[in-house]
Amino acid sequence: MRAAAFEQALERFHRSLAHRPPSGFRGSAAFRARGLPWLGHDVGAGSASEGAGSASEGAGPASEGAGSASGDAGSVSTYEDWYLVDGWSAVGVLEEAAVARGHQSSHEAVAAITGATKGAIYRLIEGLPRVEQAPLAVWVKRAPGHAPVTVEDLLADGVDRDAVGLWRRCLGLGPAPEYCLLAAEPPAGVSPSRLPAGWRATAISRELLWSG
């Protein structure tokens, strides 16, 4: 039942941050998500994730972390954490606050059962920052030399532009793809027949564990 224990500890940490939010902190969300493509061989029994980063309701950075935890009969569950902040200075504030008085014990409880982790910092470039409202994450890697993408590039037809958020990785930090489109349903624009040559998209369904 290691995965269940991890999820309980993770929720307690998120609740602690919500109860005593650091300066510049806008909220957080945690998801159970299978098939995260950048975890690779680091996923294994006993590993788990806890990530940190930032996002703002305008154009600020946003971070995402991912990892895995073992469950019954050797099964592995993987997780995404999102921590939303006002900007770069708030990333440092969050980093220090997470292990300071008021949050230290809940942070240490998660860390005690955490193995391999991956993280990145993303900036919201189009759409909405409400990550908890998106049960689908589409991770997009564009071909070298191709112009930056827009929501229109990815959505094509039939998806409400006002119900999605397009995030771009900052400064090449982290192993995850350059773009993450958070949406309620698979957009037509990321199907293999619609993507430009050399692009790759991986759609991951997510189950919300916490938001606040």
Coordinates of C-alpha atoms in Angstrom, one line a residue:
M1 CA 0.0 0.0 0.0
R2 CA 3.0 2.3 -0.5
A3 CA 1.1 4.3 -3.2
A4 CA -1.8 5.0 -0.9
A5 CA 0.6 6.1 1.9
F6 CA 2.4 8.4 -0.6
E7 CA -0.9 10.0 -1.8
Q8 CA -1.9 10.7 1.8
A9 CA 1.4 12.2 2.6
L10 CA 1.4 14.3 -0.6
E11 CA -2.1 15.6 0.1
R12 CA -1.0 16.7 3.6
F13 CA 1.9 18.6 2.2
H14 CA -0.3 20.4 -0.3
R15 CA -2.8 21.2 2.4
S16 CA 0.0 22.6 4.5
L17 CA 1.0 25.0 1.7
A18 CA -2.6 26.0 1.2
H19 CA -3.1 26.7 4.9
R20 CA 0.1 28.7 5.2
P21 CA 0.9 29.9 1.7
P22 CA 4.4 31.4 1.0
S23 CA 4.6 34.8 -0.5
G24 CA 3.8 34.7 -4.2
F25 CA 2.2 31.2 -4.0
R26 CA -1.1 30.9 -6.0
G27 CA -2.0 27.3 -5.3
S28 CA -1.2 23.8 -6.2
A29 CA -2.6 20.6 -7.7
A30 CA -1.6 16.9 -7.6
F31 CA -2.6 14.2 -10.1
R32 CA -2.2 10.5 -10.6
A33 CA -1.1 10.0 -14.2
R34 CA 0.2 7.0 -16.0
G35 CA 2.6 6.9 -18.9
L36 CA 4.6 10.1 -18.4
P37 CA 7.1 9.7 -21.2
W38 CA 10.2 11.4 -19.6
L39 CA 10.3 9.2 -16.5
G40 CA 12.0 6.4 -18.5
H41 CA 13.9 3.9 -16.6
D42 CA 13.8 5.9 -13.4
V43 CA 10.3 4.5 -12.7
G44 CA 10.4 1.5 -10.4
A45 CA 9.0 0.1 -7.2
G46 CA 9.4 2.4 -4.3
S47 CA 9.9 5.6 -6.3
A48 CA 7.6 8.6 -6.0
S49 CA 7.4 12.2 -7.1
E50 CA 7.3 15.6 -5.5
G51 CA 7.9 18.6 -7.7
A52 CA 7.9 22.4 -7.4
G53 CA 7.7 25.4 -9.7
S54 CA 5.6 28.4 -10.7
A55 CA 2.8 29.8 -12.7
S56 CA 0.8 33.0 -12.7
E57 CA -2.5 34.1 -14.0
G58 CA -0.7 36.3 -16.5
A59 CA 2.5 35.2 -18.1
G60 CA 4.6 33.9 -15.3
P61 CA 6.6 30.7 -15.0
A62 CA 4.9 27.5 -13.9
S63 CA 6.4 24.3 -12.6
E64 CA 5.6 20.6 -12.8
G65 CA 7.1 17.6 -11.1
A66 CA 6.6 13.9 -11.8
G67 CA 7.5 10.5 -10.4
S68 CA 6.1 7.2 -9.3
A69 CA 5.1 5.1 -6.3
S70 CA 4.6 1.4 -6.0
G71 CA 1.2 -0.1 -5.1
D72 CA -0.2 -3.6 -4.7
A73 CA 1.3 -6.5 -6.4
G74 CA 4.3 -4.5 -7.7
S75 CA 2.2 -2.1 -9.7
V76 CA 3.5 1.4 -10.2
S77 CA 1.5 4.7 -10.0
T78 CA 3.0 7.9 -11.4
Y79 CA 2.2 11.4 -10.3
E80 CA 2.2 15.0 -11.4
D81 CA 2.5 18.0 -9.1
W82 CA 1.9 21.6 -10.1
Y83 CA 2.8 24.5 -7.9
L84 CA 1.6 27.9 -9.1
V85 CA 3.5 31.1 -8.2
D86 CA 3.6 34.7 -9.3
G87 CA 7.1 34.6 -10.9
W88 CA 10.7 33.6 -10.6
S89 CA 11.4 35.2 -7.2
A90 CA 8.5 33.2 -5.8
V91 CA 10.1 30.0 -6.9
G92 CA 12.9 30.6 -4.4
V93 CA 10.5 31.6 -1.7
L94 CA 8.5 28.4 -2.2
E95 CA 11.7 26.3 -2.2
E96 CA 12.8 27.7 1.2
A97 CA 9.3 27.6 2.7
A98 CA 8.7 23.9 1.8
V99 CA 11.4 22.8 4.2
A100 CA 10.9 25.6 6.8
R101 CA 8.8 25.7 10.0
G102 CA 5.1 25.0 9.3
H103 CA 5.8 22.8 6.3
Q104 CA 8.9 20.8 7.2
S105 CA 7.2 17.8 8.8
S106 CA 4.7 17.2 6.0
H107 CA 7.5 17.7 3.4
E108 CA 9.8 15.2 5.1
A109 CA 6.9 12.7 5.3
V110 CA 6.7 12.8 1.4
A111 CA 10.4 12.8 1.0
A112 CA 10.8 9.7 3.1
I113 CA 8.9 7.6 0.6
T114 CA 10.1 9.4 -2.5
G115 CA 12.5 7.9 -5.0
A116 CA 13.2 9.2 -8.5
T117 CA 11.8 12.6 -9.4
K118 CA 11.7 14.8 -12.4
G119 CA 10.8 18.5 -12.5
A120 CA 10.6 21.5 -14.8
I121 CA 9.5 25.1 -14.8
Y122 CA 6.8 26.2 -17.2
R123 CA 5.3 29.6 -18.2
L124 CA 1.7 30.0 -19.2
I125 CA 1.8 31.5 -22.7
E126 CA -1.9 31.2 -23.7
G127 CA -5.2 30.3 -22.2
L128 CA -6.1 29.7 -18.6
P129 CA -3.9 28.7 -15.6
R130 CA -6.5 26.5 -13.9
V131 CA -4.5 23.2 -14.1
E132 CA -6.9 21.3 -11.8
Q133 CA -9.7 21.6 -14.4
A134 CA -7.7 19.7 -17.0
P135 CA -8.1 15.9 -16.9
L136 CA -5.8 15.6 -20.0
A137 CA -2.2 16.8 -20.5
V138 CA -0.8 16.8 -24.0
W139 CA 3.0 16.9 -24.0
V140 CA 4.3 18.3 -27.3
K141 CA 7.8 18.3 -28.8
R142 CA 8.2 20.4 -31.9
A143 CA 10.6 19.8 -34.7
P144 CA 13.9 21.8 -34.5
G145 CA 13.7 25.1 -36.3
H146 CA 9.9 25.2 -36.3
A147 CA 8.2 28.4 -35.2
P148 CA 6.8 28.4 -31.7
V149 CA 3.3 26.9 -31.4
T150 CA 0.0 28.6 -30.5
V151 CA -3.2 27.2 -29.1
E152 CA -4.6 27.4 -32.6
D153 CA -1.8 25.2 -33.9
L154 CA -2.7 22.5 -31.4
L155 CA -6.4 22.7 -31.1
A156 CA -7.5 22.9 -34.7
D157 CA -11.3 22.4 -34.8
G158 CA -13.9 21.7 -32.2
V159 CA -12.2 22.6 -28.9
D160 CA -13.1 25.6 -26.7
R161 CA -10.0 27.8 -26.7
D162 CA -11.0 29.4 -23.5
A163 CA -11.0 26.0 -21.7
V164 CA -7.4 25.2 -22.2
G165 CA -3.9 26.4 -21.1
L166 CA -0.7 26.2 -23.2
W167 CA 2.5 26.1 -21.1
R168 CA 6.1 26.4 -22.4
R169 CA 9.1 25.1 -20.6
C170 CA 11.5 27.8 -19.4
L171 CA 15.2 27.9 -20.1
G172 CA 15.3 24.3 -21.1
L173 CA 15.0 23.2 -17.5
G174 CA 13.8 19.7 -16.9
P175 CA 13.4 16.6 -19.1
A176 CA 9.8 17.0 -20.1
P177 CA 8.8 18.2 -23.6
E178 CA 8.9 21.9 -24.5
Y179 CA 5.1 22.4 -24.5
C180 CA 2.2 21.1 -22.3
L181 CA -1.4 21.7 -23.4
L182 CA -3.9 21.2 -20.5
A183 CA -7.4 20.4 -21.8
A184 CA -10.6 18.6 -21.0
E185 CA -10.6 16.5 -24.1
P186 CA -8.1 15.4 -26.8
P187 CA -7.7 18.2 -29.4
A188 CA -7.8 17.3 -33.0
G189 CA -4.7 19.2 -33.7
V190 CA -2.4 16.8 -31.9
S191 CA -3.5 13.7 -33.9
P192 CA -0.6 12.2 -36.0
S193 CA -2.4 13.2 -39.2
R194 CA -2.6 16.9 -38.1
L195 CA 0.8 17.5 -36.5
P196 CA 3.6 19.0 -38.6
A197 CA 6.4 16.7 -39.8
G198 CA 8.8 15.9 -37.0
W199 CA 6.5 16.8 -34.1
R200 CA 5.5 14.4 -31.4
A201 CA 2.6 14.6 -29.0
T202 CA 1.8 12.3 -26.0
A203 CA -1.6 12.6 -24.4
I204 CA -1.8 11.6 -20.7
S205 CA -5.0 11.2 -18.8
R206 CA -4.8 12.5 -15.2
E207 CA -6.9 11.9 -12.0
L208 CA -7.0 14.8 -9.7
L209 CA -5.9 14.0 -6.1
W210 CA -5.7 17.6 -4.7
S211 CA -6.2 21.2 -5.7
G212 CA -6.2 24.3 -3.6

